[in-house]
Amino acid sequence: MAAVQVARHLGAEVFATASPAKWDTLVEAGFDDAHIANSRTLDFEQWFADATGQEGVDVVLNSLAGEFTDASLRLLPRGGRFVEMGKTDIRPAERVATDHPGVTYRFFDLLTVDPDRIRAMFAALMDLFGSGVLEPSPVTTWPIDRAPAAFRHLQQARHVGKLVLTLPGGLDPEGTVLITGGTGTLGRLLARHLVTRHAVRHLLLTGRRGRDADGVAELEKELAGLGAEVTVAACDVADRDALARVLDEVPVAHPLTAVVHTAGLLDDATVEALTPEQVTRVLRPKVDGAWHLHDLTRDLSLDAFVLFSSVAGTIGLAGQGNYAAANAFLDGLAALRRSTGRTATSLAWGLWAESSGMTGHLAEVDLARMSRAGVAGLSNEEGLALFDLAVTRDQAHLVPVRLDRAALRGRADRDTVPGMFRDLVPPPGRRVVERVTRGAASSSSWADQLAQLPEERRHDALVRLLSTEVASVLGRSGGIDHGQTFRDLGFDSLASVELRNRLRTATGLRLPAGVVFEYPRVGELAEVLLDQVLEAGKA
């Protein structure tokens, strides 16, 4: 890839071979079909001969061996240079000159190159990089404890660009750490942890309200007592100019050395109900904010660039299409930074059970829905311990989440479990099948149960059956207040859809998704369902 850039800079027409899986990389580099061939077969010889009108090429840069080397030598019918990068098929230059008149054969061995010549080459290259003529090759980093896997990856030729082994590092206590959303509950929790656990002494906390946010004065006093210097700035990180001004004020004596992006918000709805405003509202702090942080710090040498993502972007959660998309962007941004040799880690968090910064926006029904999806809550201590582990792992995307396998196994329909978790849920055994079958038979007999009752008792019976389903959706073990509307009970559009699906399973009725808002109390909905349930039982 480096040779392509240098050759083009010198005005050469370049032909390239690669395995078909990497042809897209060559296309992105500006190659057309006539200049690309397969490095796994010998067809490239005829392909390039035809493309050059049988005149062949002037220079071959080779890393193949055996008959592939012979084919490449035959592509120099007018003479030229054959430059060998490989070590497995080095040939005597004299023999090559005899077999292929006019061809000069050279092989790479850096130990034989005059150091002054290397210095001159480096000087020339630095000028070309400095002027933007050349760009560094893509870099993929591997933590050194995964070196065997990195070498296997290289051996299998699955890489593009350079693979670099990295050592675990820490945060520079003399540098400044930026926490976006730093005035929120989670940001304050993390700020204390960075000071007490990582010995950070210079913090920059940003939030929309800045020092006017609740509890900030107390936090500043607390952290100062622990020996930290704290700067709190009112800043919307999605506003690039505002963020740039804040970063410009970081003192030279304590330059920015780490970024933790926790800012974000929720505005849930089913995909069909999402408005452009809801999508923008959720994407703006996550996507725009993260991109501005990336862009404004791309020339800085950072110890850490940590993005607080969500498991919603990894497994998908009901009603969070906009939130999942925003967090998937963060995961992709971390991979992009890694590919260019920059540090980045995206943490796709599950629930933090104790921190309102992560769960305060969730209603009871939301927490119940996540619990049924198999996502349990992390304590603050567990979350912070996972943060510590993540910043030493040197990986682009990690998923710190507590799984509730019992909840997953309790799902009657394995296909409703998030796809990533299905292998954690064993196929149901005989007893489980019997239990599920009995439950299905019970739920499908609503009509039979009602038909066996006197007419005056049917409505109350249906109210009880319906209340059980409503309580399940809300995640409540006790009863519900029949005098409250579904909205007062905590229902939103997602809960409405879930209740509709449960009723469809129990009765076979095809009900609209917003049925709970058309008939806003349990008694009213039961009254409407009664005749339909009995009629369906006769069908």
Coordinates of C-alpha atoms in Angstrom, one line a residue:
M1 CA 0.0 0.0 0.0
A2 CA 2.9 2.3 0.7
A3 CA 4.6 1.4 -2.6
V4 CA 1.4 2.3 -4.5
Q5 CA 1.4 5.8 -3.1
V6 CA 5.1 6.3 -3.8
A7 CA 4.8 4.9 -7.4
R8 CA 1.9 7.1 -8.2
H9 CA 3.7 10.1 -6.8
L10 CA 6.5 9.3 -9.2
G11 CA 4.1 9.1 -12.1
A12 CA 3.9 5.4 -12.6
E13 CA 0.9 3.4 -13.8
V14 CA 0.3 0.8 -11.1
F15 CA -1.1 -2.8 -11.4
A16 CA -1.9 -4.7 -8.2
T17 CA -2.6 -8.2 -7.2
A18 CA -4.5 -9.2 -4.0
S19 CA -6.9 -11.9 -2.8
P20 CA -10.4 -11.2 -4.0
A21 CA -11.5 -10.5 -0.5
K22 CA -9.3 -7.4 -0.5
W23 CA -10.2 -6.1 -4.0
D24 CA -12.6 -3.6 -2.4
T25 CA -9.6 -2.0 -0.7
L26 CA -7.9 -1.6 -4.1
V27 CA -11.0 -0.1 -5.6
E28 CA -11.2 2.4 -2.8
A29 CA -7.5 3.2 -3.5
G30 CA -8.5 4.1 -7.1
F31 CA -7.8 0.9 -9.1
D32 CA -10.1 -0.1 -11.9
D33 CA -10.8 -3.7 -13.0
A34 CA -8.0 -3.6 -15.7
H35 CA -5.4 -2.9 -13.0
I36 CA -6.5 -5.6 -10.4
A37 CA -5.8 -9.3 -10.5
N38 CA -5.9 -12.3 -8.2
S39 CA -2.7 -13.0 -6.2
R40 CA -4.0 -16.6 -5.5
T41 CA -3.8 -17.8 -9.1
L42 CA -1.4 -17.4 -12.1
D43 CA -4.1 -15.7 -14.2
F44 CA -2.6 -12.2 -13.4
E45 CA 0.2 -12.9 -15.9
Q46 CA -2.0 -13.0 -18.9
W47 CA -4.4 -10.4 -17.5
F48 CA -1.7 -7.8 -17.1
A49 CA 0.0 -8.8 -20.4
D50 CA -3.2 -8.1 -22.2
A51 CA -3.8 -4.9 -20.3
T52 CA -0.3 -3.6 -21.4
G53 CA -0.6 -4.7 -25.0
Q54 CA 1.9 -7.6 -24.3
E55 CA 4.6 -5.0 -23.4
G56 CA 4.5 -5.9 -19.8
V57 CA 5.7 -3.7 -17.0
D58 CA 8.9 -1.9 -16.0
V59 CA 9.1 -2.7 -12.2
V60 CA 7.8 -5.7 -10.2
L61 CA 7.5 -5.5 -6.4
N62 CA 7.2 -9.1 -5.4
S63 CA 6.4 -11.0 -2.2
L64 CA 5.2 -14.3 -3.8
A65 CA 7.3 -17.4 -4.5
G66 CA 7.8 -20.3 -6.9
E67 CA 5.8 -20.3 -10.1
F68 CA 4.2 -17.0 -9.1
T69 CA 7.7 -15.4 -9.2
D70 CA 8.3 -17.0 -12.6
A71 CA 5.1 -15.5 -13.9
S72 CA 6.0 -12.0 -12.6
L73 CA 9.5 -12.3 -14.2
R74 CA 7.8 -13.0 -17.5
L75 CA 5.9 -9.7 -17.2
L76 CA 9.3 -7.9 -17.8
P77 CA 9.8 -8.9 -21.5
R78 CA 11.5 -5.5 -22.2
G79 CA 13.8 -5.7 -19.2
G80 CA 13.3 -3.7 -16.0
R81 CA 13.6 -4.1 -12.3
F82 CA 12.5 -7.0 -10.1
V83 CA 12.4 -6.1 -6.4
E84 CA 12.0 -9.0 -4.1
M85 CA 10.4 -8.4 -0.7
G86 CA 10.0 -12.0 0.3
K87 CA 12.5 -14.3 2.0
T88 CA 11.4 -17.7 0.8
D89 CA 12.4 -17.7 -2.8
I90 CA 15.5 -15.5 -3.2
R91 CA 17.3 -16.1 -6.5
P92 CA 20.8 -15.4 -7.7
A93 CA 20.8 -12.1 -9.6
E94 CA 23.1 -13.6 -12.3
R95 CA 20.8 -16.4 -13.1
V96 CA 17.8 -14.1 -13.3
A97 CA 19.8 -11.9 -15.7
T98 CA 20.7 -14.9 -17.9
D99 CA 17.1 -16.3 -18.0
H100 CA 15.5 -12.8 -18.4
P101 CA 17.8 -10.5 -20.4
G102 CA 17.7 -6.9 -19.3
V103 CA 16.1 -7.6 -15.9
T104 CA 17.9 -6.3 -12.8
Y105 CA 17.1 -8.4 -9.7
R106 CA 17.3 -7.0 -6.2
F107 CA 16.0 -8.3 -2.9
F108 CA 15.4 -6.3 0.3
D109 CA 17.7 -6.7 3.3
L110 CA 17.7 -3.6 5.5
L111 CA 20.8 -4.7 7.3
T112 CA 22.8 -4.3 4.0
V113 CA 21.6 -0.8 3.3
D114 CA 23.9 2.1 4.0
P115 CA 22.5 4.1 7.1
D116 CA 23.1 7.4 5.3
R117 CA 20.9 6.1 2.5
I118 CA 18.2 5.3 4.9
R119 CA 18.5 8.7 6.5
A120 CA 18.1 10.3 3.1
M121 CA 15.0 8.2 2.3
F122 CA 13.4 9.1 5.7
A123 CA 14.1 12.8 5.1
A124 CA 12.4 12.6 1.7
L125 CA 9.5 10.7 3.1
M126 CA 9.0 13.1 5.9
D127 CA 8.7 15.9 3.5
L128 CA 6.1 14.0 1.5
F129 CA 4.1 13.2 4.6
G130 CA 4.3 16.8 5.8
S131 CA 3.0 18.1 2.4
G132 CA 0.1 15.6 2.4
V133 CA 1.4 13.7 -0.7
L134 CA 1.7 10.5 1.3
E135 CA -0.6 9.2 4.0
P136 CA 0.1 6.5 6.6
S137 CA -1.1 3.0 5.9
P138 CA -4.2 1.9 8.0
V139 CA -3.2 0.6 11.4
T140 CA -5.0 -2.0 13.5
T141 CA -3.9 -2.3 17.1
W142 CA -3.8 -5.6 19.1
P143 CA -3.2 -5.7 22.8
I144 CA 0.1 -7.6 23.4
D145 CA -1.7 -10.3 25.4
R146 CA -3.4 -11.2 22.1
A147 CA -0.2 -11.4 20.1
P148 CA -0.7 -15.1 19.1
A149 CA -4.1 -14.2 17.6
A150 CA -2.5 -11.2 15.8
F151 CA 0.1 -13.4 14.2
R152 CA -2.5 -15.9 13.1
H153 CA -4.5 -13.0 11.6
L154 CA -1.3 -11.9 9.7
Q155 CA -0.4 -15.4 8.7
Q156 CA -3.9 -15.9 7.2
A157 CA -3.5 -12.6 5.2
R158 CA -6.7 -11.2 6.7
H159 CA -5.2 -7.9 7.5
V160 CA -5.2 -4.6 5.6
G161 CA -2.3 -2.2 6.4
K162 CA -0.2 -2.6 9.5
L163 CA -0.8 -4.6 12.7
V164 CA 0.6 -3.0 15.8
L165 CA 1.0 -4.7 19.2
T166 CA 0.3 -2.3 22.1
L167 CA 1.1 -2.3 25.8
P168 CA -1.5 -1.5 28.5
G169 CA -1.2 2.0 29.6
G170 CA -2.7 4.3 32.2
L171 CA -3.9 7.9 32.5
D172 CA -1.3 10.6 32.8
P173 CA -1.9 12.3 36.2
E174 CA -0.5 15.5 34.9
G175 CA -2.8 15.6 31.9
T176 CA -6.4 16.8 31.7
V177 CA -9.3 14.3 31.4
L178 CA -12.5 15.6 29.7
I179 CA -15.8 14.0 30.8
T180 CA -18.8 15.1 28.7
G181 CA -22.0 14.9 30.6
G182 CA -19.7 15.3 33.5
T183 CA -22.2 17.2 35.6
G184 CA -24.8 14.4 35.5
T185 CA -25.0 11.6 38.1
L186 CA -22.9 9.2 36.1
G187 CA -20.3 11.9 35.2
R188 CA -19.9 12.8 38.8
L189 CA -19.6 9.2 39.8
L190 CA -16.9 8.7 37.2
A191 CA -15.1 11.9 38.1
R192 CA -14.7 10.7 41.7
H193 CA -13.5 7.3 40.5
L194 CA -10.9 8.8 38.2
V195 CA -9.5 10.9 41.0
T196 CA -9.5 8.2 43.7
R197 CA -8.6 5.1 41.6
H198 CA -6.6 6.5 38.7
A199 CA -4.9 9.4 40.5
V200 CA -6.2 12.0 37.9
R201 CA -5.5 15.5 39.1
H202 CA -7.0 17.6 36.4
L203 CA -10.6 17.2 35.3
L204 CA -12.7 19.1 32.7
L205 CA -16.4 18.4 33.2
T206 CA -18.9 19.6 30.5
G207 CA -22.6 19.8 30.7
R208 CA -25.4 21.9 29.2
R209 CA -25.9 23.8 32.5
G210 CA -22.3 23.9 33.6
R211 CA -21.9 25.0 37.2
D212 CA -25.6 25.7 37.5
A213 CA -26.3 21.9 37.5
D214 CA -27.5 20.5 40.8
G215 CA -24.7 19.3 43.1
V216 CA -21.8 20.7 41.1
A217 CA -20.5 23.1 43.8
E218 CA -20.4 20.2 46.3
L219 CA -18.6 18.0 43.8
E220 CA -16.0 20.7 43.1
K221 CA -15.4 21.0 46.9
E222 CA -15.2 17.2 47.3
L223 CA -12.7 16.7 44.5
A224 CA -10.6 19.6 45.6
G225 CA -10.4 18.0 49.0
L226 CA -9.0 14.9 47.2
G227 CA -6.3 16.9 45.6
A228 CA -7.9 17.4 42.1
E229 CA -8.3 20.6 40.1
V230 CA -11.7 20.7 38.5
T231 CA -13.0 22.9 35.7
V232 CA -16.7 22.9 34.9
A233 CA -17.9 24.3 31.6
A234 CA -21.3 24.9 30.2
C235 CA -21.1 23.3 26.8
D236 CA -23.2 21.5 24.3
V237 CA -20.8 19.0 22.8
A238 CA -22.9 18.8 19.7
D239 CA -22.0 22.4 19.0
R240 CA -18.6 22.1 17.4
D241 CA -17.6 25.8 17.9
A242 CA -18.6 25.8 21.6
L243 CA -16.6 22.5 22.1
A244 CA -13.6 23.9 20.3
R245 CA -13.6 27.0 22.6
V246 CA -13.7 24.8 25.7
L247 CA -10.8 22.7 24.4
D248 CA -8.8 25.7 23.5
E249 CA -8.9 26.8 27.1
V250 CA -7.2 23.6 28.4
P251 CA -3.9 24.8 30.0
V252 CA -0.7 24.0 28.1
A253 CA 0.8 22.8 31.4
H254 CA -1.8 20.1 31.6
P255 CA -2.8 19.2 28.1
L256 CA -5.8 17.0 27.2
T257 CA -4.8 13.4 27.5
A258 CA -8.1 11.5 27.8
V259 CA -11.7 11.9 26.8
V260 CA -14.7 10.1 28.2
H261 CA -18.0 10.8 26.3
T262 CA -21.0 10.0 28.5
A263 CA -23.4 12.5 27.1
G264 CA -26.7 11.2 25.7
L265 CA -30.4 10.9 26.1
L266 CA -33.4 8.7 25.3
D267 CA -36.6 9.5 23.4
D268 CA -38.2 6.1 22.8
A269 CA -40.9 5.1 20.4
T270 CA -41.6 2.2 18.0
V271 CA -40.0 2.7 14.6
E272 CA -43.3 3.5 12.9
A273 CA -44.0 6.2 15.5
L274 CA -40.6 7.9 15.5
T275 CA -40.6 11.4 14.3
P276 CA -37.6 13.2 12.7
E277 CA -37.4 15.4 15.8
Q278 CA -37.0 12.3 18.0
V279 CA -34.3 10.9 15.8
T280 CA -32.4 14.2 15.8
R281 CA -32.8 14.7 19.5
V282 CA -31.2 11.3 20.3
L283 CA -28.5 11.3 17.6
R284 CA -27.3 14.9 18.3
P285 CA -25.5 14.4 21.6
K286 CA -24.2 10.9 20.8
V287 CA -23.3 11.2 17.1
D288 CA -22.5 14.8 16.6
G289 CA -20.8 15.2 20.0
A290 CA -18.6 12.1 19.5
W291 CA -17.6 13.1 15.9
H292 CA -16.7 16.7 17.1
L293 CA -14.6 15.2 19.9
H294 CA -12.9 12.9 17.4
D295 CA -12.3 15.6 14.9
L296 CA -11.0 18.2 17.4
T297 CA -8.6 15.8 19.1
R298 CA -7.4 13.8 16.1
D299 CA -3.9 15.4 16.3
L300 CA -3.5 14.9 20.0
S301 CA -1.8 11.9 21.6
L302 CA -4.5 10.6 23.9
D303 CA -4.1 7.9 26.6
A304 CA -7.8 7.1 26.3
F305 CA -10.8 8.0 24.1
V306 CA -13.8 6.2 25.8
L307 CA -17.3 6.3 24.3
F308 CA -20.2 5.4 26.6
S309 CA -22.4 3.4 24.2
S310 CA -25.3 1.1 24.9
V311 CA -26.2 -2.6 24.6
A312 CA -29.2 -1.4 22.6
G313 CA -26.8 -0.8 19.6
T314 CA -25.5 -4.4 19.9
I315 CA -28.6 -6.5 20.5
G316 CA -31.4 -4.1 19.7
L317 CA -34.0 -3.3 22.3
A318 CA -37.7 -2.7 21.6
G319 CA -38.6 0.9 20.9
Q320 CA -35.0 2.2 20.8
G321 CA -34.3 2.3 17.1
N322 CA -33.0 5.8 17.2
Y323 CA -31.0 5.1 20.4
A324 CA -29.6 1.9 18.9
A325 CA -28.5 3.7 15.8
A326 CA -26.8 6.5 17.8
N327 CA -24.8 4.0 19.8
A328 CA -23.9 1.8 16.9
F329 CA -22.3 4.9 15.4
L330 CA -20.1 5.2 18.5
D331 CA -19.1 1.6 18.1
G332 CA -18.2 2.3 14.5
L333 CA -16.3 5.4 15.4
A334 CA -14.1 3.6 17.9
A335 CA -13.2 1.0 15.1
L336 CA -12.5 3.9 12.7
R337 CA -10.1 5.5 15.2
R338 CA -8.4 2.2 15.8
S339 CA -7.9 1.7 12.1
T340 CA -5.9 4.9 11.9
G341 CA -3.7 4.1 14.9
R342 CA -5.6 6.2 17.4
T343 CA -6.9 5.0 20.8
A344 CA -10.6 4.4 21.2
T345 CA -12.9 2.1 23.1
S346 CA -16.7 2.0 22.9
L347 CA -18.4 0.5 25.9
A348 CA -21.9 -0.9 25.1
W349 CA -23.3 -0.7 28.6
G350 CA -26.2 -2.6 30.0
L351 CA -28.1 -1.2 33.0
W352 CA -26.5 0.6 35.9
A353 CA -29.0 -0.3 38.6
E354 CA -27.9 2.3 41.1
S355 CA -27.1 5.3 38.9
S356 CA -29.9 7.5 37.9
G357 CA -27.6 8.8 35.2
M358 CA -28.1 5.5 33.4
T359 CA -31.5 4.4 34.6
G360 CA -33.3 7.4 36.0
H361 CA -34.9 8.1 32.6
L362 CA -36.4 4.6 32.5
A363 CA -39.8 3.9 33.8
E364 CA -40.9 0.8 35.6
V365 CA -42.2 -0.7 32.5
D366 CA -38.9 0.0 30.6
L367 CA -36.9 -1.8 33.3
A368 CA -39.3 -4.8 33.2
R369 CA -38.9 -5.0 29.5
M370 CA -35.1 -5.0 29.7
S371 CA -35.2 -7.6 32.4
R372 CA -37.3 -9.9 30.2
A373 CA -34.7 -9.3 27.5
G374 CA -32.1 -10.9 29.9
V375 CA -30.4 -7.6 30.8
A376 CA -29.9 -7.3 34.6
G377 CA -28.5 -4.3 36.5
L378 CA -24.9 -3.6 37.5
S379 CA -24.0 -2.0 40.8
N380 CA -21.9 1.2 40.7
E381 CA -19.0 -0.8 42.0
E382 CA -19.3 -3.4 39.3
G383 CA -19.7 -0.7 36.6
L384 CA -16.6 1.2 37.6
A385 CA -14.6 -2.1 37.9
L386 CA -15.6 -3.0 34.4
F387 CA -14.6 0.5 33.2
D388 CA -11.2 0.0 34.8
L389 CA -10.8 -3.4 33.0
A390 CA -12.0 -1.9 29.7
V391 CA -9.4 0.9 29.6
T392 CA -6.6 -1.7 29.9
R393 CA -8.0 -4.1 27.3
D394 CA -7.0 -2.0 24.2
Q395 CA -10.1 -3.1 22.2
A396 CA -12.4 -1.0 20.1
H397 CA -15.8 -2.5 21.3
L398 CA -16.7 -4.1 24.6
V399 CA -20.1 -5.0 26.0
P400 CA -20.1 -4.6 29.8
V401 CA -23.5 -6.1 30.7
R402 CA -24.9 -8.4 33.4
L403 CA -27.0 -11.2 31.8
D404 CA -29.9 -12.8 33.5
R405 CA -29.8 -16.3 32.1
A406 CA -32.7 -17.4 34.3
A407 CA -34.9 -14.7 32.7
L408 CA -33.7 -15.8 29.2
R409 CA -34.4 -19.4 29.9
G410 CA -37.9 -18.5 31.2
R411 CA -38.9 -17.1 27.8
A412 CA -41.4 -19.6 26.3
D413 CA -40.4 -18.6 22.7
R414 CA -36.7 -18.9 22.2
D415 CA -37.0 -16.9 18.9
T416 CA -38.0 -13.8 20.9
V417 CA -34.7 -13.8 22.8
P418 CA -32.2 -11.3 21.3
G419 CA -30.3 -13.1 18.6
M420 CA -26.9 -12.6 20.2
F421 CA -28.1 -14.4 23.4
R422 CA -29.9 -17.4 21.8
D423 CA -26.8 -19.7 22.2
L424 CA -26.9 -19.0 25.9
V425 CA -30.4 -20.4 26.1
P426 CA -30.5 -24.2 25.8
P427 CA -33.3 -25.8 23.7
P428 CA -36.2 -26.5 26.1
G429 CA -36.1 -30.0 27.7
R430 CA -39.2 -32.2 28.0
R431 CA -40.3 -30.7 31.3
V432 CA -39.9 -27.1 30.0
V433 CA -41.9 -28.1 26.9
E434 CA -44.7 -29.5 29.0
R435 CA -44.8 -26.4 31.2
V436 CA -44.8 -24.1 28.1
T437 CA -47.5 -26.2 26.5
R438 CA -49.7 -26.2 29.6
G439 CA -49.3 -22.4 29.8
A440 CA -50.2 -22.0 26.1
A441 CA -53.2 -24.2 26.6
S442 CA -54.3 -22.2 29.6
S443 CA -53.9 -18.9 27.9
S444 CA -55.6 -20.1 24.7
S445 CA -58.7 -21.2 26.8
W446 CA -59.8 -17.8 27.8
A447 CA -62.9 -18.2 25.7
D448 CA -63.6 -21.6 27.3
Q449 CA -63.1 -20.3 30.8
L450 CA -65.5 -17.4 30.2
A451 CA -68.1 -19.6 28.5
Q452 CA -68.3 -21.8 31.5
L453 CA -69.2 -18.9 33.8
P454 CA -72.6 -17.3 34.4
E455 CA -73.0 -14.3 32.1
E456 CA -72.9 -11.8 35.0
R457 CA -69.5 -13.0 36.2
R458 CA -67.7 -13.0 32.8
H459 CA -66.7 -9.4 32.8
D460 CA -65.0 -9.6 36.2
A461 CA -63.3 -12.8 35.2
L462 CA -61.9 -11.2 32.1
V463 CA -60.8 -8.2 34.1
R464 CA -58.8 -10.6 36.3
L465 CA -57.2 -12.3 33.3
L466 CA -56.4 -9.0 31.7
S467 CA -55.0 -7.6 34.9
T468 CA -52.5 -10.5 35.1
E469 CA -51.2 -9.6 31.6
V470 CA -51.0 -5.9 32.4
A471 CA -49.0 -6.6 35.6
S472 CA -46.6 -8.8 33.6
V473 CA -45.9 -6.1 31.1
L474 CA -45.3 -3.6 34.0
G475 CA -43.1 -6.1 35.8
R476 CA -45.2 -6.1 38.9
S477 CA -45.8 -9.2 41.0
G478 CA -48.9 -7.7 42.8
G479 CA -52.1 -6.3 41.5
I480 CA -52.9 -3.1 39.7
D481 CA -55.3 -0.2 40.4
H482 CA -58.2 -0.7 38.0
G483 CA -59.2 3.0 38.5
Q484 CA -56.0 4.3 36.9
T485 CA -55.6 4.7 33.2
F486 CA -53.0 2.7 31.3
R487 CA -50.9 5.9 31.0
D488 CA -51.1 6.5 34.8
L489 CA -50.0 2.9 35.3
G490 CA -46.9 3.6 33.3
F491 CA -47.8 2.4 29.8
D492 CA -46.2 3.9 26.8
S493 CA -46.4 3.0 23.1
L494 CA -44.0 0.1 23.6
A495 CA -45.9 -1.4 26.5
S496 CA -49.1 -1.0 24.5
V497 CA -47.6 -3.1 21.7
E498 CA -46.4 -5.7 24.1
L499 CA -49.8 -6.0 25.8
R500 CA -51.4 -6.2 22.3
N501 CA -49.1 -9.1 21.4
R502 CA -49.8 -10.9 24.7
L503 CA -53.6 -10.6 24.1
R504 CA -53.2 -11.8 20.6
T505 CA -51.4 -14.9 21.8
A506 CA -53.9 -15.5 24.6
T507 CA -57.1 -14.9 22.5
G508 CA -56.1 -15.1 18.8
L509 CA -57.7 -11.6 18.4
R510 CA -56.1 -9.1 15.9
L511 CA -56.0 -5.9 17.9
P512 CA -54.6 -2.5 17.0
A513 CA -51.3 -1.6 18.7
G514 CA -52.8 1.5 20.4
V515 CA -55.8 -0.4 21.9
V516 CA -54.9 0.6 25.5
F517 CA -55.2 4.3 24.5
E518 CA -58.6 3.8 22.8
Y519 CA -59.9 2.0 25.9
P520 CA -57.8 3.6 28.6
R521 CA -58.8 1.5 31.7
V522 CA -58.7 -2.3 32.3
G523 CA -62.4 -2.4 32.8
E524 CA -63.2 -0.6 29.6
L525 CA -60.8 -2.8 27.6
A526 CA -62.3 -5.9 29.2
E527 CA -65.8 -4.8 28.2
V528 CA -64.8 -4.4 24.6
L529 CA -62.9 -7.7 24.5
L530 CA -65.6 -9.8 26.1
D531 CA -67.8 -10.3 23.1
Q532 CA -64.8 -10.7 20.7
V533 CA -63.2 -13.4 22.9
L534 CA -66.4 -15.4 23.2
E535 CA -67.1 -15.0 19.5
A536 CA -63.5 -16.2 18.7
G537 CA -64.1 -19.2 20.9
K538 CA -67.1 -20.3 18.8
A539 CA -65.2 -20.0 15.5

